[in-house]
Amino acid sequence: AQKVTQAQTEISVVEKEDVTLDCVYETRDTTYYLFWYKQPPSGELVFLIRRNSFDEQNEISGRYSWNFQKSTSSFNFTITASQVVDSAVYFCALKGGTGRRALTFGSGTRLQVQP
Amino acid sequence: EAGVAQSPRYKIIEKRQSVAFWCNPISGHATLYWYQQILGQGPKLLIQFQNNGVVDDSQLPKDRFSAERLKGVDSTLKIQPAKLEDSAVYLCASSLENSGRPYNEQFFGPGTRLTVL
């Protein structure tokens, strides 16, 4: 069975602060894929990043960075210099194996960035 | 490129009534998913289609939910009869995913918010 845990239900920061969203996953598959999605108030899930289990390189995209650590089964997401437009619910998701499986989502972390 | 389209955006019905949702995936996407997202939770898969065949419907409450994907393009999800606990957002997603490319990201539609009174 697969499981994704996002222990932080809600985080509130002031604009320009850095914030890290935690994600811990469980899977028995040796090959798997991890994703982060953003869900703004409009409701549409927006794809942010995909990471393969065999690629542990961290990634940076503008103000966003991701830290994948297989040893601790974590895939954390950091926003540097947060902005009000970053306010949304962020979901971590896992897709296991090479079979045709759907995503297993965490329960999400609501990020509120105050001006 | 047009995104995933869903309609209606909102629906309010009384319990025991029927309701249907429609989804048009991104052109060329073979795989289509329906997810249920209850308030405060992450999306949960209801059913997955590969072209017009069902890949996974293990979490679909088949006594009341049904779905079809005609000609491997558009899809409809139906609830009959609806219960109070069916109040949720129903999300449709599509991807290029196939056996040779199992890792493709899913693109989501805006969802249909269902309220059952």
Short mmCIF file of N, CA and C in Angstrom, two decimals, chain A residues 8-85:
data_model
loop_
_atom_site.label_atom_id
_atom_site.label_comp_id
_atom_site.label_asym_id
_atom_site.label_seq_id
_atom_site.Cartn_x
_atom_site.Cartn_y
_atom_site.Cartn_z
N GLN A 8 1.86 18.94 8.19
CA GLN A 8 1.49 20.35 8.41
C GLN A 8 0.14 20.62 7.75
N THR A 9 -0.86 20.89 8.56
CA THR A 9 -2.18 21.16 8.00
C THR A 9 -2.24 22.57 7.43
N GLU A 10 -1.71 23.52 8.17
CA GLU A 10 -1.76 24.92 7.75
C GLU A 10 -0.51 25.65 8.23
N ILE A 11 0.03 26.48 7.35
CA ILE A 11 1.19 27.30 7.70
C ILE A 11 0.88 28.74 7.31
N SER A 12 1.22 29.65 8.21
CA SER A 12 1.02 31.07 7.92
C SER A 12 2.37 31.78 8.04
N VAL A 13 2.74 32.52 7.02
CA VAL A 13 3.99 33.27 7.04
C VAL A 13 3.72 34.68 6.56
N VAL A 14 4.70 35.52 6.79
CA VAL A 14 4.63 36.89 6.29
C VAL A 14 5.44 36.95 5.00
N GLU A 15 4.96 37.75 4.08
CA GLU A 15 5.63 37.89 2.79
C GLU A 15 7.14 38.05 2.96
N LYS A 16 7.88 37.40 2.05
CA LYS A 16 9.34 37.41 1.97
C LYS A 16 9.99 36.39 2.91
N GLU A 17 9.21 35.77 3.76
CA GLU A 17 9.78 34.69 4.58
C GLU A 17 9.96 33.45 3.71
N ASP A 18 10.92 32.60 4.09
CA ASP A 18 11.07 31.30 3.46
C ASP A 18 10.17 30.31 4.20
N VAL A 19 9.65 29.33 3.46
CA VAL A 19 8.78 28.33 4.08
C VAL A 19 9.05 26.97 3.45
N THR A 20 9.04 25.94 4.29
CA THR A 20 9.25 24.57 3.81
C THR A 20 8.03 23.72 4.12
N LEU A 21 7.55 23.04 3.10
CA LEU A 21 6.40 22.14 3.24
C LEU A 21 6.93 20.71 3.25
N ASP A 22 6.54 19.96 4.27
CA ASP A 22 7.08 18.61 4.43
C ASP A 22 6.20 17.56 3.76
N CYS A 23 6.85 16.53 3.27
CA CYS A 23 6.15 15.40 2.66
C CYS A 23 6.93 14.13 2.97
N VAL A 24 6.25 13.16 3.56
CA VAL A 24 6.85 11.85 3.84
C VAL A 24 6.00 10.80 3.15
N TYR A 25 6.64 9.84 2.52
CA TYR A 25 5.88 8.86 1.76
C TYR A 25 6.26 7.44 2.16
N GLU A 26 5.37 6.51 1.83
CA GLU A 26 5.61 5.09 2.06
C GLU A 26 5.24 4.34 0.80
N THR A 27 6.12 3.47 0.36
CA THR A 27 5.83 2.61 -0.77
C THR A 27 6.75 1.41 -0.74
N ARG A 28 6.29 0.30 -1.28
CA ARG A 28 7.13 -0.90 -1.37
C ARG A 28 7.77 -1.00 -2.75
N ASP A 29 7.38 -0.12 -3.64
CA ASP A 29 7.94 -0.16 -4.99
C ASP A 29 9.37 0.37 -4.99
N THR A 30 10.20 -0.22 -5.82
CA THR A 30 11.57 0.28 -5.95
C THR A 30 11.65 1.42 -6.94
N THR A 31 10.72 1.44 -7.86
CA THR A 31 10.61 2.56 -8.80
C THR A 31 9.31 3.30 -8.52
N TYR A 32 9.41 4.59 -8.34
CA TYR A 32 8.21 5.37 -8.06
C TYR A 32 8.47 6.82 -8.44
N TYR A 33 7.41 7.59 -8.43
CA TYR A 33 7.48 8.98 -8.87
C TYR A 33 6.77 9.86 -7.85
N LEU A 34 7.37 10.97 -7.56
CA LEU A 34 6.82 11.91 -6.59
C LEU A 34 6.46 13.21 -7.29
N PHE A 35 5.39 13.81 -6.85
CA PHE A 35 4.88 15.03 -7.48
C PHE A 35 4.50 16.05 -6.41
N TRP A 36 4.54 17.30 -6.80
CA TRP A 36 3.92 18.37 -6.02
C TRP A 36 2.93 19.09 -6.92
N TYR A 37 1.75 19.34 -6.36
CA TYR A 37 0.71 20.11 -7.04
C TYR A 37 0.30 21.28 -6.16
N LYS A 38 -0.09 22.36 -6.80
CA LYS A 38 -0.60 23.55 -6.10
C LYS A 38 -2.09 23.69 -6.43
N GLN A 39 -2.89 23.96 -5.41
CA GLN A 39 -4.33 24.16 -5.62
C GLN A 39 -4.69 25.55 -5.10
N PRO A 40 -4.73 26.55 -5.99
CA PRO A 40 -5.12 27.90 -5.57
C PRO A 40 -6.61 27.94 -5.26
N PRO A 41 -7.09 29.07 -4.73
CA PRO A 41 -8.52 29.17 -4.39
C PRO A 41 -9.46 28.84 -5.54
N SER A 42 -9.02 29.00 -6.76
CA SER A 42 -9.87 28.69 -7.92
C SER A 42 -10.19 27.20 -8.00
N GLY A 43 -9.36 26.38 -7.35
CA GLY A 43 -9.66 24.95 -7.25
C GLY A 43 -8.91 24.04 -8.20
N GLU A 44 -8.33 24.58 -9.25
CA GLU A 44 -7.67 23.73 -10.23
C GLU A 44 -6.28 23.32 -9.74
N LEU A 45 -5.97 22.04 -9.79
CA LEU A 45 -4.66 21.54 -9.38
C LEU A 45 -3.64 21.85 -10.46
N VAL A 46 -2.54 22.46 -10.05
CA VAL A 46 -1.50 22.87 -10.99
C VAL A 46 -0.24 22.06 -10.71
N PHE A 47 0.26 21.39 -11.72
CA PHE A 47 1.47 20.58 -11.59
C PHE A 47 2.68 21.49 -11.35
N LEU A 48 3.53 21.12 -10.37
CA LEU A 48 4.74 21.88 -10.08
C LEU A 48 6.00 21.12 -10.46
N ILE A 49 6.09 19.85 -10.03
CA ILE A 49 7.31 19.11 -10.26
C ILE A 49 7.06 17.61 -10.17
N ARG A 50 7.87 16.84 -10.89
CA ARG A 50 7.92 15.39 -10.80
C ARG A 50 9.35 14.99 -10.51
N ARG A 51 9.51 14.01 -9.63
CA ARG A 51 10.84 13.48 -9.31
C ARG A 51 10.79 11.97 -9.38
N ASN A 52 11.75 11.37 -10.09
CA ASN A 52 11.82 9.91 -10.17
C ASN A 52 12.61 9.36 -8.98
N SER A 53 12.30 8.16 -8.56
CA SER A 53 12.94 7.58 -7.38
C SER A 53 14.43 7.35 -7.57
N PHE A 54 14.86 7.22 -8.79
CA PHE A 54 16.27 6.93 -9.04
C PHE A 54 17.08 8.21 -9.28
N ASP A 55 16.47 9.34 -9.10
CA ASP A 55 17.15 10.62 -9.30
C ASP A 55 17.02 11.45 -8.03
N GLU A 56 18.06 11.43 -7.20
CA GLU A 56 17.98 12.13 -5.93
C GLU A 56 18.53 13.54 -5.97
N GLN A 57 18.81 14.02 -7.15
CA GLN A 57 19.30 15.40 -7.26
C GLN A 57 18.22 16.37 -6.82
N ASN A 58 18.59 17.33 -6.04
CA ASN A 58 17.65 18.37 -5.68
C ASN A 58 17.44 19.31 -6.85
N GLU A 59 16.34 19.98 -6.84
CA GLU A 59 16.01 20.83 -7.99
C GLU A 59 15.59 22.21 -7.52
N ILE A 60 15.98 23.19 -8.29
CA ILE A 60 15.60 24.57 -8.00
C ILE A 60 14.96 25.16 -9.25
N SER A 61 13.84 25.83 -9.04
CA SER A 61 13.18 26.52 -10.15
C SER A 61 12.72 27.86 -9.64
N GLY A 62 13.48 28.88 -9.91
CA GLY A 62 13.14 30.21 -9.41
C GLY A 62 13.15 30.25 -7.90
N ARG A 63 12.02 30.59 -7.31
CA ARG A 63 11.93 30.66 -5.85
C ARG A 63 11.60 29.31 -5.22
N TYR A 64 11.35 28.32 -6.06
CA TYR A 64 10.96 26.98 -5.59
C TYR A 64 12.17 26.05 -5.58
N SER A 65 12.25 25.23 -4.56
CA SER A 65 13.26 24.17 -4.55
C SER A 65 12.69 22.94 -3.86
N TRP A 66 13.24 21.79 -4.25
CA TRP A 66 12.74 20.53 -3.73
C TRP A 66 13.92 19.71 -3.25
N ASN A 67 13.74 19.08 -2.09
CA ASN A 67 14.76 18.27 -1.46
C ASN A 67 14.24 16.85 -1.33
N PHE A 68 14.78 15.95 -2.15
CA PHE A 68 14.36 14.55 -2.16
C PHE A 68 15.39 13.75 -1.40
N GLN A 69 14.99 13.07 -0.33
CA GLN A 69 15.90 12.23 0.43
C GLN A 69 15.29 10.85 0.57
N LYS A 70 15.85 9.91 -0.18
CA LYS A 70 15.34 8.55 -0.17
C LYS A 70 15.53 7.90 1.19
N SER A 71 16.62 8.24 1.87
CA SER A 71 16.95 7.60 3.15
C SER A 71 15.89 7.87 4.21
N THR A 72 15.23 9.01 4.10
CA THR A 72 14.19 9.36 5.06
C THR A 72 12.80 9.38 4.42
N SER A 73 12.72 8.92 3.16
CA SER A 73 11.43 8.88 2.44
C SER A 73 10.74 10.24 2.50
N SER A 74 11.50 11.27 2.19
CA SER A 74 10.91 12.60 2.24
C SER A 74 11.15 13.36 0.94
N PHE A 75 10.22 14.22 0.63
CA PHE A 75 10.30 15.04 -0.59
C PHE A 75 9.75 16.41 -0.23
N ASN A 76 10.59 17.24 0.38
CA ASN A 76 10.16 18.52 0.90
C ASN A 76 10.27 19.64 -0.12
N PHE A 77 9.43 20.62 0.05
CA PHE A 77 9.28 21.71 -0.91
C PHE A 77 9.50 23.04 -0.18
N THR A 78 10.44 23.84 -0.68
CA THR A 78 10.75 25.12 -0.06
C THR A 78 10.44 26.26 -1.01
N ILE A 79 9.74 27.25 -0.49
CA ILE A 79 9.50 28.49 -1.23
C ILE A 79 10.35 29.56 -0.58
N THR A 80 11.20 30.17 -1.36
CA THR A 80 12.08 31.23 -0.87
C THR A 80 11.43 32.58 -1.14
N ALA A 81 11.53 33.47 -0.17
CA ALA A 81 10.96 34.82 -0.33
C ALA A 81 9.51 34.72 -0.77
N SER A 82 8.68 34.15 0.07
CA SER A 82 7.28 33.89 -0.28
C SER A 82 6.55 35.18 -0.67
N GLN A 83 5.54 34.97 -1.51
CA GLN A 83 4.71 36.08 -1.97
C GLN A 83 3.25 35.74 -1.73
N VAL A 84 2.41 36.76 -1.70
CA VAL A 84 0.98 36.54 -1.44
C VAL A 84 0.39 35.57 -2.46
N VAL A 85 0.88 35.62 -3.69
CA VAL A 85 0.35 34.74 -4.75
C VAL A 85 0.68 33.28 -4.50
#
